[in-house]
C-alpha positions as semicolon CSV with decimal commas, in nm:
position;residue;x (nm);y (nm);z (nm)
1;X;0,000;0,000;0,000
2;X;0,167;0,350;-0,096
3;X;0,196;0,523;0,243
4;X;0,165;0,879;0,045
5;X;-0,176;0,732;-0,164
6;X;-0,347;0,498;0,043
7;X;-0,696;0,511;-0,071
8;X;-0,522;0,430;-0,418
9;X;-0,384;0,178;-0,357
10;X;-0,519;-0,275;-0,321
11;X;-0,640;-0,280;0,044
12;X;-0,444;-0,560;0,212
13;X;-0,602;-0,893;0,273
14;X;-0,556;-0,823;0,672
15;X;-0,735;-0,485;0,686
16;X;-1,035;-0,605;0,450
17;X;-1,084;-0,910;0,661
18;X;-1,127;-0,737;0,949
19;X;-1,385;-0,586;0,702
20;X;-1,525;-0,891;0,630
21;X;-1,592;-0,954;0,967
22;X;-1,736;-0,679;1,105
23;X;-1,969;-0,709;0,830
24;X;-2,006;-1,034;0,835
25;X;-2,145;-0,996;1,230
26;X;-2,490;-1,143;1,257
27;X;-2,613;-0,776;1,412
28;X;-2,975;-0,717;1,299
29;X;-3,197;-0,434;1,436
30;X;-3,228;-0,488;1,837
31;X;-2,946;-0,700;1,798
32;X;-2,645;-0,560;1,716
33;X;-2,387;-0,706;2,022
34;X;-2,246;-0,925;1,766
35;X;-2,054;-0,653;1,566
36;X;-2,001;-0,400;1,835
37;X;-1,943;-0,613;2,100
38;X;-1,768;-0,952;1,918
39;X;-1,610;-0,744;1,662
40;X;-1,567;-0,393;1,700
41;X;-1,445;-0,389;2,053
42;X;-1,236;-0,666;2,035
43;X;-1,028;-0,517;1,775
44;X;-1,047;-0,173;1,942
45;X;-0,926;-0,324;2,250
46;X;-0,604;-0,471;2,072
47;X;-0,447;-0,095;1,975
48;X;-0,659;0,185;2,267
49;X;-0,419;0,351;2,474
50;X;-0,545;0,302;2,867
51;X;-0,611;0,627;2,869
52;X;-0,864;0,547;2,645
53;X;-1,255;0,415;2,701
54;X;-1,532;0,210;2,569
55;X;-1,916;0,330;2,644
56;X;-2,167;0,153;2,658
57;X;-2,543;0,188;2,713
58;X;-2,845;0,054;2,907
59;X;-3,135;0,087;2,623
60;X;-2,918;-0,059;2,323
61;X;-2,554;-0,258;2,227
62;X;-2,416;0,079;2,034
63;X;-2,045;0,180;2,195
64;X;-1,831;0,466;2,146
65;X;-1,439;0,483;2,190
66;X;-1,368;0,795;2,359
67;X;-1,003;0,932;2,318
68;X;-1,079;1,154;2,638
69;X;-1,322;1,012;2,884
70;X;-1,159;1,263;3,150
71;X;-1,175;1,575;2,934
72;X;-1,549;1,619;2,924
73;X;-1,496;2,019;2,846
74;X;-1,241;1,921;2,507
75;X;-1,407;1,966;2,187
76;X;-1,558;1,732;2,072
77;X;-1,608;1,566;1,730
78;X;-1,907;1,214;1,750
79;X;-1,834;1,017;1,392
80;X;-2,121;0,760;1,366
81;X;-2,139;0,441;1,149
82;X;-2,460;0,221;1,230
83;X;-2,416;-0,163;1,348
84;X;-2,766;-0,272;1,259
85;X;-2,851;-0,472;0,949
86;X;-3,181;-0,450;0,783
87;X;-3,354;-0,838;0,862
88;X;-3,616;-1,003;0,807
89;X;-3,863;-1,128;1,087
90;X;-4,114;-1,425;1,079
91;X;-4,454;-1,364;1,093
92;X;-4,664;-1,679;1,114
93;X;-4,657;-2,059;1,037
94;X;-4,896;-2,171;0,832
95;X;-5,066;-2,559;0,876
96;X;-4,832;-2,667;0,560
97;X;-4,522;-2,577;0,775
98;X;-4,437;-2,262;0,564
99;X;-4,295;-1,959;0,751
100;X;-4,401;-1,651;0,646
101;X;-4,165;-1,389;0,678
102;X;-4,186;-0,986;0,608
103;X;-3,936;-0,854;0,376
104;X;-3,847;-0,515;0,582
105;X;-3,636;-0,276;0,375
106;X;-3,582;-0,530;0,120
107;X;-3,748;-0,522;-0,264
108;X;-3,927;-0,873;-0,215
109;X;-3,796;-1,033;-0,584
110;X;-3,434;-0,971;-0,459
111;X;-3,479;-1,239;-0,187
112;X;-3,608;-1,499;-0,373
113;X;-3,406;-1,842;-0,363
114;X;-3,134;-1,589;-0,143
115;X;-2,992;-1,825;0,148
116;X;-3,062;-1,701;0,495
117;X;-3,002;-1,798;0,853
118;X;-3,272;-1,778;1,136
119;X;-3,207;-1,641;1,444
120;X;-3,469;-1,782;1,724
121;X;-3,489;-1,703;2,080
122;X;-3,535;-2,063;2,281
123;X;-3,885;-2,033;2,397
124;X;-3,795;-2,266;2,740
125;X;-3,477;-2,079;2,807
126;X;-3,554;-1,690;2,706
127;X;-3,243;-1,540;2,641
128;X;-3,054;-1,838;2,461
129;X;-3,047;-1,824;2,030
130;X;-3,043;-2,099;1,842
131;X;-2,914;-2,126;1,450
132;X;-3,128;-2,245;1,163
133;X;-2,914;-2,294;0,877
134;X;-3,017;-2,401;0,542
135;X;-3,310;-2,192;0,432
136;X;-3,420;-2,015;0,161
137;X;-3,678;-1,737;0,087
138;X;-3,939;-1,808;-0,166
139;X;-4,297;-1,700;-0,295
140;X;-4,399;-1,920;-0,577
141;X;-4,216;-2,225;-0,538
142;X;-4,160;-2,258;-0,890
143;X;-4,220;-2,105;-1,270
144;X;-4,499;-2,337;-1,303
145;X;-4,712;-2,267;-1,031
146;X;-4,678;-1,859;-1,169
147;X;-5,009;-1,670;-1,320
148;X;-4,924;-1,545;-1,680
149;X;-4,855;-1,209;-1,598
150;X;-4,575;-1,319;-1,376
151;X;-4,408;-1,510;-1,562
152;X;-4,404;-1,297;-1,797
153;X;-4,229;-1,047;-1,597
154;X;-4,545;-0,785;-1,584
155;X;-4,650;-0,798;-1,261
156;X;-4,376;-0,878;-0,943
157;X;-4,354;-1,037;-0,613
158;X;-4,514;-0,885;-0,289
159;X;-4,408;-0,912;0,044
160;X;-4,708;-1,103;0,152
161;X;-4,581;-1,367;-0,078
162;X;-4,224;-1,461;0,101
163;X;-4,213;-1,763;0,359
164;X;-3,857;-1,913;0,439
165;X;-3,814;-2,275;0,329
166;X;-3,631;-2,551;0,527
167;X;-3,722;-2,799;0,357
168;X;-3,907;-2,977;0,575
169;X;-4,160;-3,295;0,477
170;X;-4,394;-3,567;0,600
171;X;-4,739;-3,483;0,871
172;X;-4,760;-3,242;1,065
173;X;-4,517;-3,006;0,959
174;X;-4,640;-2,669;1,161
175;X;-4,649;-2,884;1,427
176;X;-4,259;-2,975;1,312
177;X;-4,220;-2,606;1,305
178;X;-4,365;-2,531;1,676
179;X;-4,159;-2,772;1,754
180;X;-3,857;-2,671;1,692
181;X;-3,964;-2,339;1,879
182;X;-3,915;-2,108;1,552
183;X;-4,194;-1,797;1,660
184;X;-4,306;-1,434;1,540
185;X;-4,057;-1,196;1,530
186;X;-3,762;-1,437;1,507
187;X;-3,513;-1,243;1,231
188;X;-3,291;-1,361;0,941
189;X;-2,972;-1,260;0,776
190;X;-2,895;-1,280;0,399
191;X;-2,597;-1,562;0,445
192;X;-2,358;-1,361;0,175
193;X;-1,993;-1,241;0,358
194;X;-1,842;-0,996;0,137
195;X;-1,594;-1,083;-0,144
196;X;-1,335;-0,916;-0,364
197;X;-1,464;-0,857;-0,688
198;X;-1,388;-0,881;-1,059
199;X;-1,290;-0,545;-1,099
200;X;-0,984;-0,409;-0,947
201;X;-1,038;-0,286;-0,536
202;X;-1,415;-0,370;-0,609
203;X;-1,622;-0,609;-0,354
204;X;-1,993;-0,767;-0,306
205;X;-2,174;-0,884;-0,103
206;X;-2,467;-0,861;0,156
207;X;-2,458;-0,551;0,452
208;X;-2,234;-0,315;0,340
209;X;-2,519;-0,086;0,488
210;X;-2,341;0,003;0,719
211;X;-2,101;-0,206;0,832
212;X;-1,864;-0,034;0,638
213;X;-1,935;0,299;0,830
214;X;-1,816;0,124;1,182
215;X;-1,526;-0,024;0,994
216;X;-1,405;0,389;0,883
217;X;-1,487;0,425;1,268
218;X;-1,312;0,204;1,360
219;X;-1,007;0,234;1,129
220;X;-0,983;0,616;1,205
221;X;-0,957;0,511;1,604
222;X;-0,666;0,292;1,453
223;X;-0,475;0,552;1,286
224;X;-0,516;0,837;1,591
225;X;-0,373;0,596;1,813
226;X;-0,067;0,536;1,576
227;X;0,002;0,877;1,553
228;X;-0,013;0,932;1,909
229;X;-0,313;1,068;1,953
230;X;-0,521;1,427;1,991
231;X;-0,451;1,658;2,185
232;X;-0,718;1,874;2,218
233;X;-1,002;1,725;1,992
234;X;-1,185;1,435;2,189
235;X;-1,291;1,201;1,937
236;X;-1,616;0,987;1,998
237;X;-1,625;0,682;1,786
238;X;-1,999;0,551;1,754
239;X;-2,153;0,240;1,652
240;X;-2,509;0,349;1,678
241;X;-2,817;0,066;1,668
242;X;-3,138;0,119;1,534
243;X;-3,042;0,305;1,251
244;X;-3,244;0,123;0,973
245;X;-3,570;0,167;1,173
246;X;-3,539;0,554;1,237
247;X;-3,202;0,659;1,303
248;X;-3,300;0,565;1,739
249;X;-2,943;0,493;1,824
250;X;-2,749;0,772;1,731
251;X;-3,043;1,037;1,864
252;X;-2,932;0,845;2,224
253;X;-2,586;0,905;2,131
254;X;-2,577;1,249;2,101
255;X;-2,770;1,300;2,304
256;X;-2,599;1,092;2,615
257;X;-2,230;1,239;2,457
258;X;-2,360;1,628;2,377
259;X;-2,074;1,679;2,058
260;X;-1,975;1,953;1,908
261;X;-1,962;1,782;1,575
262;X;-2,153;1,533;1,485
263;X;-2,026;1,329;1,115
264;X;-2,250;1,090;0,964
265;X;-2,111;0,754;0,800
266;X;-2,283;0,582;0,554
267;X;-2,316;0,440;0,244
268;X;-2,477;0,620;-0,041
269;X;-2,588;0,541;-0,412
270;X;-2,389;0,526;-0,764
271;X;-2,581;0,758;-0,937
272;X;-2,367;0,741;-1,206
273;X;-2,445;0,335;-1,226
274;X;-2,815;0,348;-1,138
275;X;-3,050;0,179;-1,420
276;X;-3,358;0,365;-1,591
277;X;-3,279;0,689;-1,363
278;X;-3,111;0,970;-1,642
279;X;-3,408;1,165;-1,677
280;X;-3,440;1,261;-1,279
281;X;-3,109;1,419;-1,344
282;X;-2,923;1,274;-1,018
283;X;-2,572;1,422;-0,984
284;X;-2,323;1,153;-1,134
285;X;-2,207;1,063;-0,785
286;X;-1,990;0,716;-0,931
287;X;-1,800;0,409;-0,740
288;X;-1,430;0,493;-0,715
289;X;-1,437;0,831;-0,750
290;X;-1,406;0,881;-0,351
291;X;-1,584;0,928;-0,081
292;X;-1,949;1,171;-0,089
293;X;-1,986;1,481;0,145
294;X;-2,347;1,597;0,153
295;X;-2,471;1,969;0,113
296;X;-2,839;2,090;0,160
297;X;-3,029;1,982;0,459
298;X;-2,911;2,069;0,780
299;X;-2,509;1,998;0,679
300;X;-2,284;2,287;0,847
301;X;-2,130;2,471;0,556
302;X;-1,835;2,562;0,767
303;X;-1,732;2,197;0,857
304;X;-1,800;2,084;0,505
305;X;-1,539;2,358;0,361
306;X;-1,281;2,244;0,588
307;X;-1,317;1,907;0,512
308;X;-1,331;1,982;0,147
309;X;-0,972;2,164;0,196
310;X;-0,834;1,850;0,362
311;X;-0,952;1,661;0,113
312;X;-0,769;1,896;-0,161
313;X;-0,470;1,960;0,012
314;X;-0,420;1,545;0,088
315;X;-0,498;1,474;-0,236
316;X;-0,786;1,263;-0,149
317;X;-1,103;1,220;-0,391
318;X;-1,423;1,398;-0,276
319;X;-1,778;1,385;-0,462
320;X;-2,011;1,605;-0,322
321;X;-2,376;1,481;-0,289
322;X;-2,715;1,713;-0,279
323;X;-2,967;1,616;-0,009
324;X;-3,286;1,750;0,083
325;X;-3,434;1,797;0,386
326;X;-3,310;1,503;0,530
327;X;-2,961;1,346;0,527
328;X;-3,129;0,978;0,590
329;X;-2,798;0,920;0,761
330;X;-2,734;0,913;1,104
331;X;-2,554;1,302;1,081
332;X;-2,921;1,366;1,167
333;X;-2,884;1,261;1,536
334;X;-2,742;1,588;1,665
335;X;-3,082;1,751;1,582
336;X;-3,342;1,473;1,653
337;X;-3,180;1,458;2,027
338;X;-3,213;1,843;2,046
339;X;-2,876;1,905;2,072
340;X;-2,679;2,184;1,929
341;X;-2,401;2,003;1,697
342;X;-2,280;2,095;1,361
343;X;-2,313;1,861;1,131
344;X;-2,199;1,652;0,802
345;X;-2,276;1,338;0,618
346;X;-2,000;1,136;0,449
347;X;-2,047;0,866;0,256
348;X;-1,910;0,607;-0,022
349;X;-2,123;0,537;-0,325
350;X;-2,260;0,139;-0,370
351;X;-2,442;-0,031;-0,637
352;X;-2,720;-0,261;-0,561
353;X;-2,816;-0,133;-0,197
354;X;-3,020;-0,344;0,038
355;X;-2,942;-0,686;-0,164
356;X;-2,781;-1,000;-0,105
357;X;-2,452;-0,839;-0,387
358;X;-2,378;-0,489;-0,276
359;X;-2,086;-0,360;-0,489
360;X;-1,828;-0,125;-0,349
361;X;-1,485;0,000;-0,402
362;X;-1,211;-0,033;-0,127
363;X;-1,065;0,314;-0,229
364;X;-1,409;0,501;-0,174
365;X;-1,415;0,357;0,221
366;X;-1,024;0,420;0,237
367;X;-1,084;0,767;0,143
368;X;-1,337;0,836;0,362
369;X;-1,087;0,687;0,679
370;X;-0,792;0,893;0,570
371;X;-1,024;1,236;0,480
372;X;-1,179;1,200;0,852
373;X;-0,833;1,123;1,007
374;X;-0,708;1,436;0,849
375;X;-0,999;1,634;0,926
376;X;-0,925;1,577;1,303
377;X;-0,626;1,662;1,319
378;X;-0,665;1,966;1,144
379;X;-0,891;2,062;1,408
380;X;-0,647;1,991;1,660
381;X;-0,388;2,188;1,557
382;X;-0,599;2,490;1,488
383;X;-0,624;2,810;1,654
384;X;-0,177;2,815;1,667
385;X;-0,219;2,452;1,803
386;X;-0,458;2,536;2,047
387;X;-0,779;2,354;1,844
388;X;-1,083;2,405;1,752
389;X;-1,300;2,572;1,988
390;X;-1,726;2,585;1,940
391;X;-1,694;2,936;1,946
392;X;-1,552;2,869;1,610
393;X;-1,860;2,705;1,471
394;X;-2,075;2,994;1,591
395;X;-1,865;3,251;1,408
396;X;-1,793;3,050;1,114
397;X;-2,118;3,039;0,951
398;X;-2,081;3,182;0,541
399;X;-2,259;3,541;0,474
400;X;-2,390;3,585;0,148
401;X;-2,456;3,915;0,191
402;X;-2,044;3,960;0,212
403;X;-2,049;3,716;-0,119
404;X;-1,825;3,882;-0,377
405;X;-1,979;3,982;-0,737
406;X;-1,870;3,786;-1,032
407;X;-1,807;3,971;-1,348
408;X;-1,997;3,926;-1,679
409;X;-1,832;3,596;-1,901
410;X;-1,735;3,827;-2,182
């Protein structure tokens, strides 16, 4: 890896299967321990200076690595990444043993014939999960058993429509189900770990919402560490729960950690890739072009022109990306816990979001780790190395009115 060009260069095997883990964490909504806890700490734990800590919270499994637990005054800068993977969830069991499931975020034709696992909570020992391996979703069990109009590809599948099957045969197979102990509610993960691609520093696979925002978290952590640390910027590390349901974890963060800065990880579309879309005029936001940085909706102009300077004086590829009135990210959190932080949204643009072969490109997440880093310690050594203070968010909003008058293109 070029130690001037990072983000341009093959991420090793070690760093993306740490990657691969952390993605590969069975963490759906509610239950997210498995990355944060069985991943994300652990590796955290291996590199933290003691000085260092860990928090962790009553209502939910999100943590946050705090570089200065004792400072609670320092400035203070929350980046956010969200440990919760959209699932499905069973919702009955019908007398012919099928088990319907919802299809939450998902389109309901990209599951079809998609391996899962079930997760099930042991109804005589509450609190104990069990495994079901070797399941697939399904809706009309095969082409033949399809009205015209589906098979000819004119009308689609509908949630209502999905049940998970395990194959299961003989009498009495709901009572095989109940059996077993399989109930409402009970979720399931896409079985698809992530994979290196075709292309060159390209991967797939299922979850990269937003596992890959805790792994920048977590890789930023990393690289403070190794170059001894902040010294006047506190950085809060989150990975936030309950993101895919309405953005609840991170409004608990902010609100529990009060930061100055709040930056939103996530991932966000190729534009430039996305099918039947040209006439709604998108901007071309494209894979490996670098990392997104979101302007409109309640982004802080201020902290988005400093990180666009990073960005141009490292040498590190920045799209920018136009949002409405919401981010949909979890930069969001800041406001919906009432608190006063300035915030931004950064992202790296996928293909194929919310299916079983998200496409990426290592570069894009790189560039986002090594942009955030640099951001940081900008801030720190502001002010003649005394840091950022809030005060300077409070007098660094632009004025138009002072906006200087272009001359006529003659």
């Amino acid at each position: 890896m070029s130690a001037d060009r990072p983000w341009d260069s093959t991420m090793p095997d070690k760093q993306f299967q740490f990657m691969r883990d952390l993605l590969g964490a069975p963490s759906p909504i509610g239950l997210e321990a498995a990355m944060t806890e069985g991943v994300m700490a652990p590796y955290l734990d291996k590199f933290m200076p003691d000085s260092w800590k860990i928090h962790r919270f009553r209502g939910n499994a999100s943590i946050v690595v705090d570089t200065a637990p004792d400072a609670a005054d320092a400035f203070s800068v929350m980046m956010i990444g969200h440990a919760d993977k959209i699932r499905l969830q069973v919702r009955s069991v019908g007398d012919d043993g099928k088990i319907w499931v919802n299809c939450d975020s998902f389109l309901p034709i990209t599951l079809i014939s998609q391996e899962v696992v079930l997760y099930s909570e042991n109804p005589k020992k509450p609190g104990e999960y069990r495994t079901f391996d070797g399941g697939t979703i399904e809706a009309i069990g095969a082409i033949h058993f399809a009205d015209a109009e589906t098979r000819s590809g004119r009308k689609g599948i509908k949630p209502e429509m999905l049940y998970l099957e395990l194959g299961l045969h003989g009498k009495k197979r709901k009572e095989q189900v109940e059996k077993l102990g399989i109930r409402a509610g009970d979720p399931l993960l896409l079985k698809r770990k992530i994979r290196r691609g075709f292309a060159q520093d390209s991967f797939y696979g299922a979850y990269l919402d937003n596992g890959l925002g805790c792994f920048v978290v977590a890789e930023v952590a990393r690289l403070i560490a190794e170059r001894g640390g902040l010294k006047n910027v506190r950085f809060l590390g989150a990975a936030a729960t309950h993101e895919e349901i309405g953005r609840m974890g991170s409004r608990v963060l902010a609100g529990e950690m009060t930061p100055d800065v709040v930056v939103g990880l996530d991932v966000s579309h190729d534009l430039a890739a996305a099918p039947r879309v040209g006439d709604r005029r998108f901007t071309p936001n494209a894979m490996g072009k670098g990392m997104t940085l979101a302007v409109g909706s309640i982004t802080s102009s201020y902290v988005n022109s400093m990180i666009q300077q990073v960005a141009k004086k490292n040498d590190i590829p920045c799209q920018l990306k136009v949002v409405g009135r919401d981010t949909g990210t979890d930069a969001m959190a800041g406001v919906f816990s009432g608190r006063d932080s300035a915030a931004v949204s950064v992202g790296f643009p996928i293909r194929n979001m919310h299916t079983a072969s998200e496409c990426g490109h290592t570069g894009d997440v790189l560039a986002a780790v090594y942009a955030m880093t640099e951001l940081l310690f900008h801030m720190d050594s502001m002010n003649g190395g005394a840091g950022i203070a809030a005060d300077d968010l409070r007098s660094g909003h632009p004025r138009l009115d002072q906006a200087k008058i272009t001359e006529s293109a003659k």
